[in-house]
Every structure is written in C-alpha cells, then in structure tokens.
mmCIF file of C-alpha atoms and ligand atoms in Angstrom:
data_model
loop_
_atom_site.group_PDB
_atom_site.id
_atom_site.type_symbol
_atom_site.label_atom_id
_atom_site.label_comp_id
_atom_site.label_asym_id
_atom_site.label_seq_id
_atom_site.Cartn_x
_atom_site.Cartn_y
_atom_site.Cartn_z
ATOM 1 C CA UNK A 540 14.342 146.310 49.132
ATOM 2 C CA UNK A 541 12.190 143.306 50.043
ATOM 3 C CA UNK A 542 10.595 143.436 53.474
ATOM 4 C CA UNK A 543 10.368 139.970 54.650
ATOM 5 C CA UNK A 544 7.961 140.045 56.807
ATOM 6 C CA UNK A 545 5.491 140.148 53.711
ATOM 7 C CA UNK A 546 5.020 136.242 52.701
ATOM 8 C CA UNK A 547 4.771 136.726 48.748
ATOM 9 C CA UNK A 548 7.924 139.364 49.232
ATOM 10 C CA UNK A 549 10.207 137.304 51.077
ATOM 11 C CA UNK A 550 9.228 134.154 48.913
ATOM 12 C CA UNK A 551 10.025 136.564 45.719
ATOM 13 C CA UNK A 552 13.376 137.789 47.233
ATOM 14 C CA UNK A 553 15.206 134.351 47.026
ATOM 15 C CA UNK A 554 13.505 133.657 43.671
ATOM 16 C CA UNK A 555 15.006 136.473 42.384
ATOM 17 C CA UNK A 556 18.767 135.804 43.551
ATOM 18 C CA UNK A 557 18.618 131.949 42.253
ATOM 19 C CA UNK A 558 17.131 133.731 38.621
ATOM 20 C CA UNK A 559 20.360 135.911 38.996
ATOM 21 C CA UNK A 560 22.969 133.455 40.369
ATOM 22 C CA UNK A 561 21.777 130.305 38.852
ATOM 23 C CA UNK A 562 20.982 128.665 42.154
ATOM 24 C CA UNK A 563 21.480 129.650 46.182
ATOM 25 C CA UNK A 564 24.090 127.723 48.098
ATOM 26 C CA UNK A 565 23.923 130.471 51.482
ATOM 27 C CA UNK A 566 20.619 132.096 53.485
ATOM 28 C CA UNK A 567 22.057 134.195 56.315
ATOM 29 C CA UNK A 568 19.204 135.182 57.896
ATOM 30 C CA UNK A 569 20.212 138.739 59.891
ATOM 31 C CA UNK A 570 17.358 140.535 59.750
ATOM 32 C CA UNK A 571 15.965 141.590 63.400
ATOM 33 C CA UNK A 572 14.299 143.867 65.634
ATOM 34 C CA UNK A 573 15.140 144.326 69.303
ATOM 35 C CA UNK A 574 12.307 146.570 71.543
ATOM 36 C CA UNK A 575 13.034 146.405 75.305
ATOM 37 C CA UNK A 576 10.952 146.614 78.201
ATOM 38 C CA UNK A 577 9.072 145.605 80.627
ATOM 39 C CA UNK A 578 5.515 143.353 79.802
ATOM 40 C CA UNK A 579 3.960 145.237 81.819
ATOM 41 C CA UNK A 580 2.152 147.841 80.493
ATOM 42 C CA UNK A 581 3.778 146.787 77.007
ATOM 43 C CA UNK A 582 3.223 148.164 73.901
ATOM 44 C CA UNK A 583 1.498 145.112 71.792
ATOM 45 C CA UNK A 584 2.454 146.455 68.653
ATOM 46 C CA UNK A 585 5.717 146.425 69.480
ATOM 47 C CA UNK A 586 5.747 142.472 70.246
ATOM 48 C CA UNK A 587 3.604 141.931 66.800
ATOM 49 C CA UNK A 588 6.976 143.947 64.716
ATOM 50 C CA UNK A 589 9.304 141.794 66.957
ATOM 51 C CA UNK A 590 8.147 138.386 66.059
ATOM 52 C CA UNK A 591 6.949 139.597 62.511
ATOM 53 C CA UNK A 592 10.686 139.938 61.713
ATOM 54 C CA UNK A 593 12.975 137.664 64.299
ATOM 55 C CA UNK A 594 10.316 134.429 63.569
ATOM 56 C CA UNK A 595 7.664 134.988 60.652
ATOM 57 C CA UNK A 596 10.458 136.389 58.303
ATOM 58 C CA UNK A 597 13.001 134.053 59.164
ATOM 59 C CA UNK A 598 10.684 130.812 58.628
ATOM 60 C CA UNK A 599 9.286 132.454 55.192
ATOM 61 C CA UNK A 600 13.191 133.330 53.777
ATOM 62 C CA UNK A 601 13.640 129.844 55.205
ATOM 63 C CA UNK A 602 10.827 127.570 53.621
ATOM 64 C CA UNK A 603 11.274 129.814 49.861
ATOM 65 C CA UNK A 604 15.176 128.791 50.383
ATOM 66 C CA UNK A 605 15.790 125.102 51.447
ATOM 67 C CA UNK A 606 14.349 123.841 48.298
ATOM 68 C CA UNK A 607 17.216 125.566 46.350
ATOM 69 C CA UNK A 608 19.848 124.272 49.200
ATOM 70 C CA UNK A 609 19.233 120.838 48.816
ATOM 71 C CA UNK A 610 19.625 121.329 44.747
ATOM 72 C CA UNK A 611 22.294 123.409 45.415
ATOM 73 C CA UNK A 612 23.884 120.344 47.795
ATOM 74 C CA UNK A 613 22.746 117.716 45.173
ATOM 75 C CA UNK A 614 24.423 118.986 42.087
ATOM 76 C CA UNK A 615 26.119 122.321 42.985
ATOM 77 C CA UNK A 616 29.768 122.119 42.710
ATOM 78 C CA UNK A 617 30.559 122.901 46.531
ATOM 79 C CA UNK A 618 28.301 119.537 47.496
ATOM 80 C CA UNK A 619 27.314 121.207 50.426
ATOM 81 C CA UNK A 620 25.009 124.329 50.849
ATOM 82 C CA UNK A 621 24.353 126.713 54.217
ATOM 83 C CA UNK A 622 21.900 128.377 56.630
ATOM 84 C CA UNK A 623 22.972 130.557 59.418
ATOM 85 C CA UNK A 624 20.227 131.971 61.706
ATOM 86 C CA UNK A 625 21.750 135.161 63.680
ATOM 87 C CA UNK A 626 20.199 134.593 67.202
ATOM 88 C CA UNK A 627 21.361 136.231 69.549
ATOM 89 C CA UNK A 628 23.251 135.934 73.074
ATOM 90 C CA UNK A 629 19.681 136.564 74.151
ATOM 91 C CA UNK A 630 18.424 132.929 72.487
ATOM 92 C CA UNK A 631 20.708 131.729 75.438
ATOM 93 C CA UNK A 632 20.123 133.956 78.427
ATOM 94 C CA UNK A 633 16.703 135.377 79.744
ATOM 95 C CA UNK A 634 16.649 138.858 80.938
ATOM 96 C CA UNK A 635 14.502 141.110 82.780
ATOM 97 C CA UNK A 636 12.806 143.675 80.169
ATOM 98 C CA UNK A 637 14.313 141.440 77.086
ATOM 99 C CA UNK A 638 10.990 139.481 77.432
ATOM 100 C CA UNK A 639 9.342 139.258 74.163
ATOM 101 C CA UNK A 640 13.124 139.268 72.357
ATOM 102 C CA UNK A 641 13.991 136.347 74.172
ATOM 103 C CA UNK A 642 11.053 134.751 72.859
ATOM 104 C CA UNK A 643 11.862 135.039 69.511
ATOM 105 C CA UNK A 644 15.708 134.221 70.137
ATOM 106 C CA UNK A 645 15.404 130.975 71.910
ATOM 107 C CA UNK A 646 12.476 129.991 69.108
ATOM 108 C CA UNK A 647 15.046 130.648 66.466
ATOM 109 C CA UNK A 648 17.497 128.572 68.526
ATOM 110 C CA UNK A 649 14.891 125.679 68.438
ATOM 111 C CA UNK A 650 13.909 126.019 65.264
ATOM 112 C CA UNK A 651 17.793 126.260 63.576
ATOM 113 C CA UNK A 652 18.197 122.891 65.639
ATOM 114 C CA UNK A 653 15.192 121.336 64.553
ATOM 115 C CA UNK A 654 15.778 121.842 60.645
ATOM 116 C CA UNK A 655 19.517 120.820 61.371
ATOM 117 C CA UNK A 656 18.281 117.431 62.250
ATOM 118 C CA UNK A 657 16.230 117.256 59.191
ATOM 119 C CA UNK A 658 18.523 118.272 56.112
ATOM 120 C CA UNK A 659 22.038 117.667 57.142
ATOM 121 C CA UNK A 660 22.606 114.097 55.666
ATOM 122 C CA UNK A 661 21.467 115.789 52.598
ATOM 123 C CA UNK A 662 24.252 118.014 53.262
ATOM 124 C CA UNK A 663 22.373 121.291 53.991
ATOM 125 C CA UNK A 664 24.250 122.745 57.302
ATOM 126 C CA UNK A 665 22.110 124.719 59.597
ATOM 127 C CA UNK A 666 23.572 126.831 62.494
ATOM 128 C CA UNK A 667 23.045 129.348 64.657
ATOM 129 C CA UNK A 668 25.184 132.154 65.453
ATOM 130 C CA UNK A 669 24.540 134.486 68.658
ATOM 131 C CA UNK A 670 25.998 137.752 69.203
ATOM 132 C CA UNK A 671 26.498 139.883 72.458
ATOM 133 C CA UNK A 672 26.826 143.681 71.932
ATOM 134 C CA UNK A 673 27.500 144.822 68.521
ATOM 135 C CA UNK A 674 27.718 148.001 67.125
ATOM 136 C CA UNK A 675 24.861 148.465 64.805
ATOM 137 C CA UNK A 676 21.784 150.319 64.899
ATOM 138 C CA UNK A 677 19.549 147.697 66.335
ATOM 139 C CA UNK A 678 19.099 149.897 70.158
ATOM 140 C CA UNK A 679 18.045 153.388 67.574
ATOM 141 C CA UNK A 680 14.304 151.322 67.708
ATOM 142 C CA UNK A 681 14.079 151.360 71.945
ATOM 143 C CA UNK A 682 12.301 154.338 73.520
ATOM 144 C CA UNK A 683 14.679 156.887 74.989
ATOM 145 C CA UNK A 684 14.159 156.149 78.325
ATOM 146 C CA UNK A 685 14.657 152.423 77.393
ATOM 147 C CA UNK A 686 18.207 153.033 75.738
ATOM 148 C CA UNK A 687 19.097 155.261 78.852
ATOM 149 C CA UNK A 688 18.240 152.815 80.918
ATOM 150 C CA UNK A 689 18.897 149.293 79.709
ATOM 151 C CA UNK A 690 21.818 150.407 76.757
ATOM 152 C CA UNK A 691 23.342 153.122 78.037
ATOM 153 C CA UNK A 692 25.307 151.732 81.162
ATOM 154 C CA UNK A 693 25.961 148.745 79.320
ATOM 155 C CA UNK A 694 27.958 150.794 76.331
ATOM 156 C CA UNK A 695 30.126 152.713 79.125
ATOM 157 C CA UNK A 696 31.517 149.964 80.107
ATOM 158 C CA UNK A 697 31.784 147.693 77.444
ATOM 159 C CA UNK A 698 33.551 147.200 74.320
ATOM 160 C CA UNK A 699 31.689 145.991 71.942
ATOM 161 C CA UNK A 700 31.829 144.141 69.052
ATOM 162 C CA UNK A 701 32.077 145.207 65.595
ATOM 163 C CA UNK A 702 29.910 144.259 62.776
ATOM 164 C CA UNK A 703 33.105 142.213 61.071
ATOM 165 C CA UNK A 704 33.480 140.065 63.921
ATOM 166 C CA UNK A 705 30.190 138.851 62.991
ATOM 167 C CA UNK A 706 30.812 138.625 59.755
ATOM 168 C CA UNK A 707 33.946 137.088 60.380
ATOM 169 C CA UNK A 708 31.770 134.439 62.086
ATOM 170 C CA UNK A 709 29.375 133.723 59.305
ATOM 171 C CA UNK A 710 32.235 133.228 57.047
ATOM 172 C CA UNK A 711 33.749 130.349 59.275
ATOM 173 C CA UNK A 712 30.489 128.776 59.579
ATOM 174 C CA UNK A 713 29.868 128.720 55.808
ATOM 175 C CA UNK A 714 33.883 128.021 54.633
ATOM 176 C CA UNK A 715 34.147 124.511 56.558
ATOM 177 C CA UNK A 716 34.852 121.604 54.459
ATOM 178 C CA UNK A 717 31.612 119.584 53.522
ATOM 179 C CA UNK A 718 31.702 117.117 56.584
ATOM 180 C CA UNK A 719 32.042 119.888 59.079
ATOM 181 C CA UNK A 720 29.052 121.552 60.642
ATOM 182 C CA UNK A 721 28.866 124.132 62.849
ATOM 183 C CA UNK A 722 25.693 123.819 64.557
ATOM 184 C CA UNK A 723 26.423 126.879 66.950
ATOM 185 C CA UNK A 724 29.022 129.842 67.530
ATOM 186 C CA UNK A 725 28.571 132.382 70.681
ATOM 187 C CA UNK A 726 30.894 135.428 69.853
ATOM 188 C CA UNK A 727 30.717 137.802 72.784
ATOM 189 C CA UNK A 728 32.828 141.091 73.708
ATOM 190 C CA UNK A 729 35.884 139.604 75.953
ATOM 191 C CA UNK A 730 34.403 143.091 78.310
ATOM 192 C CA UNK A 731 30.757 141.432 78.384
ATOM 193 C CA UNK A 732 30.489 139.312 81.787
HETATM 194 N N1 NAP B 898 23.540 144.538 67.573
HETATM 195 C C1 NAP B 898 23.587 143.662 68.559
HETATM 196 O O1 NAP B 898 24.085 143.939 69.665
HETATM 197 C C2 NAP B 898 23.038 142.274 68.345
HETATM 198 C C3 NAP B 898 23.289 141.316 69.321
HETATM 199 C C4 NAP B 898 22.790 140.038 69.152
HETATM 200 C C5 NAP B 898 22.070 139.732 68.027
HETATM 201 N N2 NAP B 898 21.815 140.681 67.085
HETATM 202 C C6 NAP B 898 21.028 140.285 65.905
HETATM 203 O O2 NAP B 898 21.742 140.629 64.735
HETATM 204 C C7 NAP B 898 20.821 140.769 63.646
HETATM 205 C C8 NAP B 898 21.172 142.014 62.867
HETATM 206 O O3 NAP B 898 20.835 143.141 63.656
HETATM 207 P P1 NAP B 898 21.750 144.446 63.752
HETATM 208 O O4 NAP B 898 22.358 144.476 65.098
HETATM 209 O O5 NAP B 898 22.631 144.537 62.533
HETATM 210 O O6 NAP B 898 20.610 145.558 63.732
HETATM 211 P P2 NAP B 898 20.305 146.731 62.697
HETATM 212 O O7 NAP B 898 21.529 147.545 62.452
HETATM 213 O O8 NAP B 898 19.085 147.404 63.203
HETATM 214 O O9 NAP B 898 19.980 145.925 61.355
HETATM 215 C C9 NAP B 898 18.788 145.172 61.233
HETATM 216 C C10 NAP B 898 18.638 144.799 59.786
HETATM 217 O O10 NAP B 898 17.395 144.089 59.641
HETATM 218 C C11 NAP B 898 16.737 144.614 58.488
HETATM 219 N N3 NAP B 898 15.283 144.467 58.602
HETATM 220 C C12 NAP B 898 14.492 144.829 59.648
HETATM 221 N N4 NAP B 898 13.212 144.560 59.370
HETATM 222 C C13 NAP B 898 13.174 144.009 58.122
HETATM 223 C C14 NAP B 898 12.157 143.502 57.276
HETATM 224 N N5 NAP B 898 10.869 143.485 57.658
HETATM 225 N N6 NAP B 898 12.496 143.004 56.062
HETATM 226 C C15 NAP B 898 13.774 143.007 55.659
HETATM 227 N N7 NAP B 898 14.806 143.470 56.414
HETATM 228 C C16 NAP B 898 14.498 143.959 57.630
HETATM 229 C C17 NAP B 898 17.113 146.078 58.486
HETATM 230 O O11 NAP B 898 16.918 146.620 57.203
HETATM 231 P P3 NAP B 898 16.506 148.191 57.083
HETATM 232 O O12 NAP B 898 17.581 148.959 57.764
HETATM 233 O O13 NAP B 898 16.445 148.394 55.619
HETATM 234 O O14 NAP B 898 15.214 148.316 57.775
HETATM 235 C C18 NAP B 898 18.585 146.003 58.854
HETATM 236 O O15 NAP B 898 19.380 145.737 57.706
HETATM 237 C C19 NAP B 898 19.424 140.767 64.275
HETATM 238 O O16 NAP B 898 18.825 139.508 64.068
HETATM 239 C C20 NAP B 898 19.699 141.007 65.756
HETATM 240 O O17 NAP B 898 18.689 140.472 66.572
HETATM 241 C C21 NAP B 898 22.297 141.931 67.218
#
C-alpha cells in the first residue's frame, strides 16, 4: 500500500496505475483521518496526522494526477476525465470539538472549487462530495472518552449511512455525460438533523 502522505509515494502511486491502465481518467480522493476534541489542551500531533492526510495527501495524489486527466480528456475515448474530493458534511458545518477537521474539510471544499474553475473547459470535472455519518472505521482513531462522548449518542439515535451510498454517489458524479458537472453532492442520513 502507498501512504500518501509521503510526496515521492503518492506521486509513484498514480504513476503506477497509468503504467498499468494505459492512462487515468478518475482520482477519488477518500483517504482521511477524523480526531475530535477540544483545542484546548490538544494533542499537536494529532492535528499534524489530520492535515498530513485530509490536505497534504490530497493536493500530492492531486498535482501527480491532473496531468494524466487532461490527456486522458484530450484523447481518451470518454472525452471527459474526473476528480472527486470526499469532504465531508463537516467542510460545510463548524462544530464544537471538530476544530482542526473542519479545517481541513472546508480547505478541501475551497480547494475542489478552485481547481474546478481551472480545468473544466478542458473537460476535467472536479467535485466535491460530503458525507454525514457513515459506517466505516473512521471514529476507531478518537480517544475513548472522545467516541463516548461526541460518537456515541450520535450512533443511538441515528441511522447511518452505509459505505455504498457513498459509493453510489461517486458513481453518479463520475457517470454524467461529458457536459454535465457535478460540482457538489451532500448525502446525509434522512435521521441526521
Ligand atoms: N465515516 C464518516 O462518517 C464520514 C463522514 C464524512 C466524511 N468522511 C470522509 O470519508 C473519507 C473516507 O473515510 P472513512 O469514513 O471510510 O474512514 P476509514 O474507514 O477510517 O477509512 C479511511 C481510509 O483512508 C486510508 N488512509 C488513511 N491514511 C492514509 C495514508 N496516509 N495514505 C493512504 N491511505 C490512507 C485508510 O487506509 P488504511 O486503512 O490502510 O490505513 C482507509 O482506507 C475520509 O476522507 C473521511 O473524512 C467520512
């Protein structure tokens, strides 16, 4: 496995898949780290593995990748070639204790509107996509207490989403036909308020 938060690794990751495909047309980048709490008192290490992942990796998969999309969009048979950031419902919505999450979910939202502007007339589609709750193992990283606390009462009364719906979402974003973008989808559990 390549860990993307190493430059060279994350640069050598999408050089391998165009040797092995013949070129990229898709970069979903999912990867992500969620650590709750409060800033005060915080942990710093934990905010340097939080934005090493949710911004540094996605910008490095990102700049090794949109050379191959717009080749891919040039002369590729589909004409049209994809990048979906995962955000998050949290790159919309500030909470207390989500601090230093938030920060990196509302950069990616910037940043995934930013390089829309700049590559879709050459037919490179950037969006964003922003789950609420899913069901994944992104909470087994919080402290205990933190999960008890901030998780916990949310899961008892909430049903969340499954990893297909997300999925499900990507899919749409990167099955439109090749004049339709979707710059954002927000795909929440109907339970989460
Ligand atoms: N679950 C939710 O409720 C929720 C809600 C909104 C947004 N999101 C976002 O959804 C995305 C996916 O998270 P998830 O919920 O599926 O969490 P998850 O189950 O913890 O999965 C996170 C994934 O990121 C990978 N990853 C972490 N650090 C990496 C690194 N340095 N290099 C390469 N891969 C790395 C992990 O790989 P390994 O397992 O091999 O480490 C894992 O496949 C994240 O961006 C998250 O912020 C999740």
């Amino acid at each position: 496995m390549r860990v993307i938060t190493d430059r060279a690794q994350a640069e050598a990751a999408v050089e391998q898949t165009v040797e092995h495909f013949g070129r990229l047309d898709t970069l979903v980048n999912n990867a992500g780290l969620m650590l709750l709490g409060p800033v005060v008192g915080a942990d710093a290490e934990e905010w340097e593995r939080m934005i090493a992942v949710n911004v540094k990796g996605l910008l490095y998969t990102t700049r090794a990748a949109v050379p191959h999309l717009l080749q891919a969009a040039g002369d590729g048979s589909r004409r049209v070639a994809d990048i979906v950031n995962i955000s998050s419902i949290a790159g919309r919505v500030a909470w207390n204790g989500y601090g230093v999450y938030n920060l990196t979910k509302f950069g990616v939202n910037g940043f995934t509107e930013s390089l829309r502007q700049e590559v879709t007339q050459r037919h490179v589609r950037v969006g964003v996509l922003e789950p609420g709750g899913v069901n994944t193992e992104l909470d087994s990283h919080n402290r205990p207490e933190i999960h008890g606390e901030m998780i916990q009462p949310f899961l008892d009364t909430t049903e969340i989403l499954a990893p297909e719906d997300i999925a499900d979402g990507v899919t749409y974003m990167v099955t439109r036909p090749r004049h339709a973008s979707i710059a954002e989808l927000w795909i929440m559990p109907t339970d989460q308020a």
